[in-house]
Amino acid sequence: MAFYDPAAEGAPAVFIYALSTCVHCKAAKKLLGELGVEYGHVEVDLLAEDEMDTCLVEMSQYNPSQSFPTLIIGDKVIVGNREEDIRQAVGKLEGAK
């Protein structure tokens, strides 16, 4: 089971690996909402243990340190709620449409 597969048909261009209790994750999702960006996400801490393990292995392909939030915006990976980086990556993504 893949939580995020960028090659899959209809896959979102923006995806977040998050924790439900993480203030930085919430802030990153809020920013994307304010920017009008549709995104996919998974709240890893709410998964069953076997799904969580699978998800963390998948996430480690993008962020080996497995820290949160991990955002994938197009072909860019952003670790943490780095507002300026998120804005720039979203701008490049929208410019490519």
CSV table of C-alpha atoms in Angstrom, one decimal:
chain,number,residue,atom,x,y,z
A,1,MET,CA,0.0,0.0,0.0
A,2,ALA,CA,1.4,3.3,-1.0
A,3,PHE,CA,0.4,6.4,0.8
A,4,TYR,CA,1.9,8.7,-1.8
A,5,ASP,CA,2.8,7.6,-5.3
A,6,PRO,CA,3.7,10.6,-7.5
A,7,ALA,CA,3.5,8.4,-10.6
A,8,ALA,CA,-0.1,7.3,-10.0
A,9,GLU,CA,-2.8,8.7,-12.1
A,10,GLY,CA,-4.5,11.5,-10.3
A,11,ALA,CA,-1.8,11.8,-7.6
A,12,PRO,CA,-1.7,15.2,-5.9
A,13,ALA,CA,1.2,17.4,-6.8
A,14,VAL,CA,1.5,18.3,-3.1
A,15,PHE,CA,1.6,15.8,-0.3
A,16,ILE,CA,2.3,16.0,3.4
A,17,TYR,CA,3.5,13.4,5.8
A,18,ALA,CA,2.3,14.8,9.2
A,19,LEU,CA,1.4,14.1,12.8
A,20,SER,CA,-2.0,15.0,14.1
A,21,THR,CA,-0.4,16.7,17.2
A,22,CYS,CA,2.3,18.6,15.4
A,23,VAL,CA,1.9,22.4,15.4
A,24,HIS,CA,4.4,22.8,12.5
A,25,CYS,CA,2.4,20.3,10.5
A,26,LYS,CA,-0.9,22.2,11.2
A,27,ALA,CA,0.8,25.4,10.2
A,28,ALA,CA,2.1,24.0,6.9
A,29,LYS,CA,-1.4,22.6,6.1
A,30,LYS,CA,-2.9,26.0,7.0
A,31,LEU,CA,-0.5,27.8,4.7
A,32,LEU,CA,-1.3,25.5,1.8
A,33,GLY,CA,-5.0,26.2,2.4
A,34,GLU,CA,-4.4,29.9,2.5
A,35,LEU,CA,-2.5,29.6,-0.8
A,36,GLY,CA,-5.4,27.7,-2.3
A,37,VAL,CA,-3.4,24.5,-2.9
A,38,GLU,CA,-5.1,21.1,-3.0
A,39,TYR,CA,-2.9,18.5,-1.3
A,40,GLY,CA,-3.0,15.0,-0.1
A,41,HIS,CA,-1.8,14.1,3.4
A,42,VAL,CA,-1.4,11.3,5.9
A,43,GLU,CA,-1.3,11.8,9.7
A,44,VAL,CA,1.1,9.1,10.5
A,45,ASP,CA,0.4,8.8,14.2
A,46,LEU,CA,-3.2,8.0,13.5
A,47,LEU,CA,-2.4,4.9,11.5
A,48,ALA,CA,-2.5,1.3,12.7
A,49,GLU,CA,1.0,0.1,13.7
A,50,ASP,CA,1.6,-2.0,10.6
A,51,GLU,CA,0.4,0.9,8.3
A,52,MET,CA,2.6,3.3,10.3
A,53,ASP,CA,5.7,1.2,9.7
A,54,THR,CA,4.9,1.0,6.0
A,55,CYS,CA,4.3,4.7,5.8
A,56,LEU,CA,7.6,5.6,7.6
A,57,VAL,CA,9.6,3.4,5.2
A,58,GLU,CA,7.9,5.2,2.3
A,59,MET,CA,8.5,8.6,3.9
A,60,SER,CA,12.2,7.8,4.5
A,61,GLN,CA,12.7,7.8,0.7
A,62,TYR,CA,12.0,11.5,0.8
A,63,ASN,CA,13.3,12.3,4.3
A,64,PRO,CA,15.6,9.8,5.8
A,65,SER,CA,15.5,11.5,9.2
A,66,GLN,CA,11.7,10.9,9.3
A,67,SER,CA,10.9,14.3,10.8
A,68,PHE,CA,7.7,16.1,10.5
A,69,PRO,CA,6.2,17.7,8.5
A,70,THR,CA,7.7,16.3,5.3
A,71,LEU,CA,6.2,18.1,2.3
A,72,ILE,CA,6.5,17.0,-1.3
A,73,ILE,CA,5.7,19.8,-3.7
A,74,GLY,CA,6.2,18.8,-7.3
A,75,ASP,CA,9.8,17.4,-7.3
A,76,LYS,CA,10.9,19.3,-4.2
A,77,VAL,CA,11.0,17.9,-0.7
A,78,ILE,CA,10.7,20.4,2.2
A,79,VAL,CA,11.3,19.2,5.7
A,80,GLY,CA,9.7,21.4,8.4
A,81,ASN,CA,7.3,24.3,8.1
A,82,ARG,CA,9.6,26.5,6.1
A,83,GLU,CA,7.1,29.1,4.9
A,84,GLU,CA,9.3,30.8,2.3
A,85,ASP,CA,10.4,27.5,0.8
A,86,ILE,CA,6.8,26.3,0.6
A,87,ARG,CA,5.7,29.5,-1.1
A,88,GLN,CA,8.5,29.3,-3.6
A,89,ALA,CA,7.8,25.7,-4.4
A,90,VAL,CA,4.1,26.3,-4.8
A,91,GLY,CA,4.8,29.3,-7.1
A,92,LYS,CA,7.1,27.1,-9.3
A,93,LEU,CA,4.4,24.4,-9.4
A,94,GLU,CA,1.7,26.9,-10.4
A,95,GLY,CA,4.0,28.5,-13.0
A,96,ALA,CA,4.5,25.1,-14.6
A,97,LYS,CA,0.8,24.6,-15.3
